[in-house]
XYZ file of C-alpha atoms in Angstrom:
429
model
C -82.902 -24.718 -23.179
C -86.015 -26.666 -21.518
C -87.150 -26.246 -18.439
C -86.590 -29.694 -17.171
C -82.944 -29.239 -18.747
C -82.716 -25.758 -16.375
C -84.346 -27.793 -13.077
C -81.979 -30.411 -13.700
C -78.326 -28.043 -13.978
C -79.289 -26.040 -11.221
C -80.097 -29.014 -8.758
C -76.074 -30.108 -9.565
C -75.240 -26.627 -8.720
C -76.692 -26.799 -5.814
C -74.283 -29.787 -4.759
C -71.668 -28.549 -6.082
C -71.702 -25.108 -4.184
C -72.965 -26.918 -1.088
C -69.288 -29.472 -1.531
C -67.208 -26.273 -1.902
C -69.044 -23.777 0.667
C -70.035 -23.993 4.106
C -73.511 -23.414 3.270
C -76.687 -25.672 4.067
C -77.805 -27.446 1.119
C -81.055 -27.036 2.322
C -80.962 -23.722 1.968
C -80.007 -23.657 -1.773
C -83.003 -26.081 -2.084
C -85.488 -24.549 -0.675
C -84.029 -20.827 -2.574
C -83.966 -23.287 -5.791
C -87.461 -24.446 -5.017
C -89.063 -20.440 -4.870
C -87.027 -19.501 -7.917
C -87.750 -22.413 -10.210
C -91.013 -23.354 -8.815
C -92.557 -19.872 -9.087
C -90.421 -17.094 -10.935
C -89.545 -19.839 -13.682
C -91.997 -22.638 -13.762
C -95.348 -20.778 -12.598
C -96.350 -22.615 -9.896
C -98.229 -21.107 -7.283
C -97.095 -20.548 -4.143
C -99.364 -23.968 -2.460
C -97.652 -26.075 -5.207
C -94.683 -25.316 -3.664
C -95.371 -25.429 0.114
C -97.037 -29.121 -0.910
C -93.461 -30.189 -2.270
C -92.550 -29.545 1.720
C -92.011 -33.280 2.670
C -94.333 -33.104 5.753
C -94.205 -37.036 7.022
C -90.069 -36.696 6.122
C -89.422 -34.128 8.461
C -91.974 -35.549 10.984
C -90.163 -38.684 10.524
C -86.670 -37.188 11.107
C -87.768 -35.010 14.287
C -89.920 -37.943 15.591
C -86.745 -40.236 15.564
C -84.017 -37.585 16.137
C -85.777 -36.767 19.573
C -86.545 -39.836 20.777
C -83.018 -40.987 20.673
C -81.788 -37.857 21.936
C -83.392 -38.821 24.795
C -82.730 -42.431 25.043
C -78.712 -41.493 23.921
C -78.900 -38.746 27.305
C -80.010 -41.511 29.324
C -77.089 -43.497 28.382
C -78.636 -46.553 27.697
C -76.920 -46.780 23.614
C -73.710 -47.312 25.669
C -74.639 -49.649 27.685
C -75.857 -51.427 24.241
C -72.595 -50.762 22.368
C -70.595 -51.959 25.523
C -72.900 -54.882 25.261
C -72.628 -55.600 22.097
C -68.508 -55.513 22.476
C -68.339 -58.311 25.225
C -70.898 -60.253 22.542
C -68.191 -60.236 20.653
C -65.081 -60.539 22.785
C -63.334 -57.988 21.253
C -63.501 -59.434 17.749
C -63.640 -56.097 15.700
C -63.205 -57.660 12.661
C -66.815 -59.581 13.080
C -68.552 -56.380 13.902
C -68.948 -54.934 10.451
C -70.707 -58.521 9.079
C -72.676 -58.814 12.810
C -73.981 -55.288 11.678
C -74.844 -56.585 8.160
C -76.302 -60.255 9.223
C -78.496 -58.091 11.812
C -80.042 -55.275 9.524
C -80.475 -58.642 6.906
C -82.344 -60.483 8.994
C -84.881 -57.591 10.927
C -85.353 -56.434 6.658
C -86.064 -59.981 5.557
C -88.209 -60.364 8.510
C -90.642 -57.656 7.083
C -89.143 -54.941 8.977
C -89.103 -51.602 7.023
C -86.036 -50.796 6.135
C -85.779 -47.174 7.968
C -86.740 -48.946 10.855
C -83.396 -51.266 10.726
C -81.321 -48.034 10.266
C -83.469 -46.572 13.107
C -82.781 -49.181 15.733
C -78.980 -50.259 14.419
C -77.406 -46.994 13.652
C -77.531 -45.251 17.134
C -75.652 -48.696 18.398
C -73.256 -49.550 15.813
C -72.517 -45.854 15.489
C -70.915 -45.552 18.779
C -69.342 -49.387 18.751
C -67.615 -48.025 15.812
C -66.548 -45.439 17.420
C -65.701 -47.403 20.486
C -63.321 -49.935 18.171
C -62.006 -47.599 16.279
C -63.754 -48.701 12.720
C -64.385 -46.417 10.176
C -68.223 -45.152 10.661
C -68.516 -44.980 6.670
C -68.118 -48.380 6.658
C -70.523 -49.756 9.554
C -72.736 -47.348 7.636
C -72.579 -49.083 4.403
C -72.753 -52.311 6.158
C -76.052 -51.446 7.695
C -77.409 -50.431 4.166
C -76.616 -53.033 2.326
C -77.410 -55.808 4.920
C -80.759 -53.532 4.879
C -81.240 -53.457 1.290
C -79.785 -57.171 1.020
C -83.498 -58.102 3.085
C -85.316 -55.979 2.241
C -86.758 -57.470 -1.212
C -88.228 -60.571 0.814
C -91.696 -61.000 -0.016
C -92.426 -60.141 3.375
C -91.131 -55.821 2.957
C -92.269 -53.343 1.449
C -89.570 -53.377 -1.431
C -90.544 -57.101 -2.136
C -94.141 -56.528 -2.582
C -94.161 -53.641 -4.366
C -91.723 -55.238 -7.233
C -93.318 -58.540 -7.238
C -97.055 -57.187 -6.931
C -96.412 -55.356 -9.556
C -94.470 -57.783 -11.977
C -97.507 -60.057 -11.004
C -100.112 -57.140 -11.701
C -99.051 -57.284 -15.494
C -98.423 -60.811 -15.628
C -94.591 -60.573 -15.847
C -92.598 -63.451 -15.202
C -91.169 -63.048 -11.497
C -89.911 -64.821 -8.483
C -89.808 -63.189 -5.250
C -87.155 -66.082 -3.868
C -84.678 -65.512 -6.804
C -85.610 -61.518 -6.688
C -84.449 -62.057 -3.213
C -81.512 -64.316 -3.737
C -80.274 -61.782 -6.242
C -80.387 -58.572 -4.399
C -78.288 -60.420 -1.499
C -75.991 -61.490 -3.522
C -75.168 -58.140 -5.002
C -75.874 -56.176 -1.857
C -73.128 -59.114 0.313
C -70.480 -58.435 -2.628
C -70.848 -54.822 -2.124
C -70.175 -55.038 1.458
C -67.428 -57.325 0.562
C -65.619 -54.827 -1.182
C -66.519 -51.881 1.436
C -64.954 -54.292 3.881
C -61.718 -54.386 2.210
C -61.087 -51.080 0.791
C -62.390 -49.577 4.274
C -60.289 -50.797 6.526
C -61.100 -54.429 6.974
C -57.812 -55.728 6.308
C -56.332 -53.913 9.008
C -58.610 -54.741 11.224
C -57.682 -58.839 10.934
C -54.399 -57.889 10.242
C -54.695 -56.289 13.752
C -56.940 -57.974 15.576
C -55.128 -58.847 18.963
C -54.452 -55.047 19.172
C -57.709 -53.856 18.159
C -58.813 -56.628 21.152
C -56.767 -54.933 23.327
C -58.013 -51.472 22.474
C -62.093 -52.844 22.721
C -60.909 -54.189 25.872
C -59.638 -50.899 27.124
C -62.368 -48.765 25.705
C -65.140 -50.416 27.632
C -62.862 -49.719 30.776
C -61.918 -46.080 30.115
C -64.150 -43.286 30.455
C -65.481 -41.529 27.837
C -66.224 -37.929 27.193
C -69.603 -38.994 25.799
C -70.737 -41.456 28.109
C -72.609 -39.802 31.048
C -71.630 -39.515 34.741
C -74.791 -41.326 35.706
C -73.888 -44.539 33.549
C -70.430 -44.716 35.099
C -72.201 -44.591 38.763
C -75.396 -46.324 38.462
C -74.856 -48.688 35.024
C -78.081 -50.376 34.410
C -80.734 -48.280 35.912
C -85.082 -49.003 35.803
C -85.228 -45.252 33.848
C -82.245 -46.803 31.276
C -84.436 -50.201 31.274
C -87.449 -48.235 30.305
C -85.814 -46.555 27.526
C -84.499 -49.658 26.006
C -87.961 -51.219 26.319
C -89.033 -47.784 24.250
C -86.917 -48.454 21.305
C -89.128 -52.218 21.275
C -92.500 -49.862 21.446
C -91.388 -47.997 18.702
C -91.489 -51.376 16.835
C -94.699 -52.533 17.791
C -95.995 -49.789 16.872
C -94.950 -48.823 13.542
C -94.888 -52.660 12.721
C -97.486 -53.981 14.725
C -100.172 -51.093 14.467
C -98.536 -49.334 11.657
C -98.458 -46.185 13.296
C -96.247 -43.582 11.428
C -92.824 -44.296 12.679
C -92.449 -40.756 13.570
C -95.312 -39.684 15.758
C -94.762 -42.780 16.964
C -90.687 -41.853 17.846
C -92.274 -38.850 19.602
C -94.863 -40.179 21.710
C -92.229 -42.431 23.019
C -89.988 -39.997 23.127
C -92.963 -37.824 25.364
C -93.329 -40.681 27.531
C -90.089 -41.473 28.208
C -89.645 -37.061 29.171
C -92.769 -37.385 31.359
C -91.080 -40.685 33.182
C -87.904 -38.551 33.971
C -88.563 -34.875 33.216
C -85.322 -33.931 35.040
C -82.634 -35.761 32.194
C -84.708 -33.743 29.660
C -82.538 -30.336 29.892
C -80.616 -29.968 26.678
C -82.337 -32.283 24.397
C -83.519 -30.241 21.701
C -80.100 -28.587 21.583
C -78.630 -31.580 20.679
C -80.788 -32.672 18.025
C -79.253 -32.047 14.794
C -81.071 -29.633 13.008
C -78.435 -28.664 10.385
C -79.521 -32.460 8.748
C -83.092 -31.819 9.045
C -83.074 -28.720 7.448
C -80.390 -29.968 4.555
C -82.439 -32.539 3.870
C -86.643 -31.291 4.076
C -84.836 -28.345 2.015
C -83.356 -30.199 -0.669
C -86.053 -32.732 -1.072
C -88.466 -29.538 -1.829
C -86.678 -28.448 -4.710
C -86.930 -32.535 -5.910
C -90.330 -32.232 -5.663
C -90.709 -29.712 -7.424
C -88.314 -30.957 -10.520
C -91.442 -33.531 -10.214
C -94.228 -30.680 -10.407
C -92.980 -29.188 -13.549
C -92.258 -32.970 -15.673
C -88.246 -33.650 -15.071
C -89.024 -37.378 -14.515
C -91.512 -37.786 -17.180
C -89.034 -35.965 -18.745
C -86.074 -38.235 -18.165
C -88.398 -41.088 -18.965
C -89.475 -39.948 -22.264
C -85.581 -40.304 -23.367
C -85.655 -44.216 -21.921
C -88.780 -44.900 -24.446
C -87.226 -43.702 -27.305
C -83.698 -46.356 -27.014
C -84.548 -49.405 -28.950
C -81.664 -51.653 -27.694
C -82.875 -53.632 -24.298
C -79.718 -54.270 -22.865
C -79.291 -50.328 -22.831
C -82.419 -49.526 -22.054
C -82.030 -52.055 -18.755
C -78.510 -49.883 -18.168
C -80.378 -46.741 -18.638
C -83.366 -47.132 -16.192
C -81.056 -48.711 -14.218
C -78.832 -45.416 -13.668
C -81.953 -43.279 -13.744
C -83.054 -45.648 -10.977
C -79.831 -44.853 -8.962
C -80.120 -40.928 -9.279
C -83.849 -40.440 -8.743
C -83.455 -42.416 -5.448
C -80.449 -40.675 -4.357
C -82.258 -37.672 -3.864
C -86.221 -38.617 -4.075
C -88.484 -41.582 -2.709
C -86.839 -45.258 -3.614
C -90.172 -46.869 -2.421
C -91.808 -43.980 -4.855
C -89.678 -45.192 -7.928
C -89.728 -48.900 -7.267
C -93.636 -48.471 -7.351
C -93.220 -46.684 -11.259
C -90.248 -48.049 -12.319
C -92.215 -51.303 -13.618
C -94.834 -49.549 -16.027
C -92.040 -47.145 -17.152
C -89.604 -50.669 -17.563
C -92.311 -52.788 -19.056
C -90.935 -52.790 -22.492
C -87.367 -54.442 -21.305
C -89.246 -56.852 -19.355
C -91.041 -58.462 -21.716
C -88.633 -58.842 -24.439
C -88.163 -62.232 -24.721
C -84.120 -61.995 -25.031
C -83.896 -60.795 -21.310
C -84.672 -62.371 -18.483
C -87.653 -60.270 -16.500
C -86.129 -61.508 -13.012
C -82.759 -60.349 -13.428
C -83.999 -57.295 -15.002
C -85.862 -56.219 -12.355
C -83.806 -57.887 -9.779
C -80.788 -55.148 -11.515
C -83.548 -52.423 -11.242
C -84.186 -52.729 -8.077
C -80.487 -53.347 -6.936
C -79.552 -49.822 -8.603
C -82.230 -48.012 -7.464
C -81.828 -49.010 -3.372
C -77.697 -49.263 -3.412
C -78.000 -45.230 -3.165
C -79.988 -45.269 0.344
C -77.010 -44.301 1.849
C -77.639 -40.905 0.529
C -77.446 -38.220 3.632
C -80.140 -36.310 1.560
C -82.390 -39.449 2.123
C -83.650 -40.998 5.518
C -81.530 -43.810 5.878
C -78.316 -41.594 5.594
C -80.203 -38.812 7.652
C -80.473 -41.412 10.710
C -76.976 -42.368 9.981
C -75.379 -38.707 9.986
C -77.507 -38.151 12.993
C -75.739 -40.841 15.485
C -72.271 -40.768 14.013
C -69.888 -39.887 16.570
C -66.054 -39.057 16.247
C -66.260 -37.448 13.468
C -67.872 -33.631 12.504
C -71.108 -34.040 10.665
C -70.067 -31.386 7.961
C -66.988 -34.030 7.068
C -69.115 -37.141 7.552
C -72.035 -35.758 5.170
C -69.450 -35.275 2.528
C -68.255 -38.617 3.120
C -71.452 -40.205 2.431
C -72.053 -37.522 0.032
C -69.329 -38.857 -2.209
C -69.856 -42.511 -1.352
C -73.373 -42.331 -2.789
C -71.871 -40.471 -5.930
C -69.823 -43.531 -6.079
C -72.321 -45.785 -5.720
C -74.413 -43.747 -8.529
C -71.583 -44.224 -11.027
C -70.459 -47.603 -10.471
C -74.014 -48.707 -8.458
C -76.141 -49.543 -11.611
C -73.356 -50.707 -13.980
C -72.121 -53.846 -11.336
C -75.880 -54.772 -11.091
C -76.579 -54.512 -14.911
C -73.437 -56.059 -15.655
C -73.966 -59.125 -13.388
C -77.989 -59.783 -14.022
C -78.070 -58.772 -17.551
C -74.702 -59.167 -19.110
C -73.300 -62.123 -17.268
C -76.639 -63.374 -16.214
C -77.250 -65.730 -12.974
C -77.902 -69.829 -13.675
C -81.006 -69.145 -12.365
């Protein structure tokens, strides 16, 4: 048995013991990374530290702390209170006001993380507020994300069309978009009706009553200084932090997470009193599950698992499969590894399928791309980090499986919707 064979059995051990134990996956990634890195592979002991992902875990402590501190001032329920009058109690519009949002800030040119970053901590605890299911403002959230996030203006839409461009591949980055929404909107579609959304228009003059009564009632996680003082200057600084973080990971492109904590250190120096507690509450379970289980990816990179994996795509000789292979391989990978990494070598890897002259190269891609961001929701990626970070209602451990399973869903099922409908079916376009 090969080694990339070995990397690639024991990283779905690791999920399964992690779904049937109480046991940090990051743990069993980061034992997985010493034993497979060094005692099988070979690879010193710097190869390994280097598959640490440094700016990830930055990333996740930068943003994880900052909103610790902006959630302790109580300003995300004044939002999510907000946000409920906006709506005058219509529940059932709060799932596609969640999706139309994250669209729009994606297709805008906003990176994607930073969508999740500002929407999650909000929509999070209106979900919790309304009593919808916090799986599916999740998925709304990614895939109004991912739905924008191919406009020429993000990161996703330059990298695909640069590079279809780069080898002169036919492309077009308004049907590349066009396409994506249209898959990512019928995704949320479905996640709207088989989560609950039924119910909730079925419903809706109790669930009105119930929004109405929840922004009236106290509750356990709303703090005694919000119910006294409501809108405060310190709570009006700390929403004006969340549009610094913005600026400056937009406008400067500052790494969003220094950036997250020298807001976050600002906003402590401004009110060091509020800051008791705040590490305690950040949740370091997820940041160790994930920087732990994205080491052992990286090293399943070190030692050739995705050249490996790639190698087996060369050698098909039918396109259509070929397209359904990278495809699925597209969905995995990103489940676990860097989607902006794969997007950036899926197109030399795919070049073959694009260019044969039976298949269309924009709805190739467009189902490339499709399968290989639909998996973002991943709790083992930063998107689904953020998201198991804010949820409230629910215990993280069940929540993480939750998304856990959703993403495995999305891996099976994911790929084959977006080949099926861009390759098989085809658009008129």
């Amino acid at each position: 048995m090969s080694i990339e064979v070995i990397a690639i059995l024991i990283l779905l051990i690791i999920f399964i013991i992690g779904a049937i134990l109480p046991i940090n996956i990051g743990v069993l990634g980061l034992a997985a990374a010493f034993i497979v890195g060094i005692q099988i592979s070979g690879l010193s002991k710097e190869e390994v530290y280097s598959a640490f992902p440094v700016e990830l875990f930055i990333f996740i402590v930068g943003i994880t702390y900052m909103f610790a501190i902006i959630q302790k001032s109580g300003v995300i329920d004044l939002i999510a209170d907000g946000g409920l009058r906006l709506v005058k109690g219509n529940v059932v519009v709060i799932p596609w006001l969640m999706f139309a949002l994250s669209s729009i800030l994606a297709s805008a040119g906003t990176y994607g993380i930073a969508v999740v970053t500002l929407l999650a901590p909000i929509a999070l605890k209106i979900a919790h507020k309304s009593n919808i299911s916090p799986l599916m403002i999740s998925i709304m959230i990614i895939m109004g994300m991912q739905a924008g996030s191919f406009s020429p203006l993000n990161i996703f839409g330059v990298i695909v069309n640069g590079g279809m461009q780069t080898r002169g591949l036919e492309h077009s980055p308004a049907l590349l978009l066009l396409n994506c929404f249209i898959y990512f909107g019928l995704v949320a579609l479905i996640t709207f009706f088989l989560l609950g959304g039924l119910r909730l228009v079925k419903q809706q003059s109790t669930a009105m009553e119930f929004v109405a009564a929840s922004i009236e009632v106290t509750n356990g996680n709303i703090s005694t200084e919000k119910q006294k003082d409501g809108f405060t200057v310190y709570k009006g600084i700390c929403l004006a932090g969340i549009g610094v973080l913005g600026i400056l990971s937009i406008g400067f492109d500052m790494n969003l997470g220094f950036a997250a904590i020298l807001v976050g250190l600002v906003l402590a120096l401004i009110s060091p009193s509020k800051q008791d507690g705040v590490l305690k509450v950040m949740p370091w379970g997820v940041i160790f599950l994930v920087t732990g289980i994205v080491t052992y990816v990286g090293i399943m990179e070190k030692i050739g698992v995705m050249d490996y994996v790639t190698a087996m795509i060369a050698n098909l000789g039918n396109p259509v499969l070929a397209t359904l292979v990278v495809s699925y391989v597209g969905g995995f990978v990103s489940a676990f590894a860097s989607t902006t990494g794969f997007l950036a070598s899926v197109i030399p890897i795919a070049e073959p399928v694009l260019m044969d002259p039976s298949l269309s190269s924009i709805n190739v891609i467009s189902a490339i791309s499709a399968s290989s961001s639909i998996v973002d929701l991943s709790p083992l990626s930063s998107a689904g980090a953020l998201l198991l970070a804010n949820v409230q209602g629910i215990k993280e451990r069940v929540f993480f499986r939750q998304l856990l399973i959703t993403t495995g869903i999305f891996i099976a099922f994911g790929p084959g919707l977006a080949w099926l409908l861009f390759v098989v079916i085809g658009t008129p376009w």
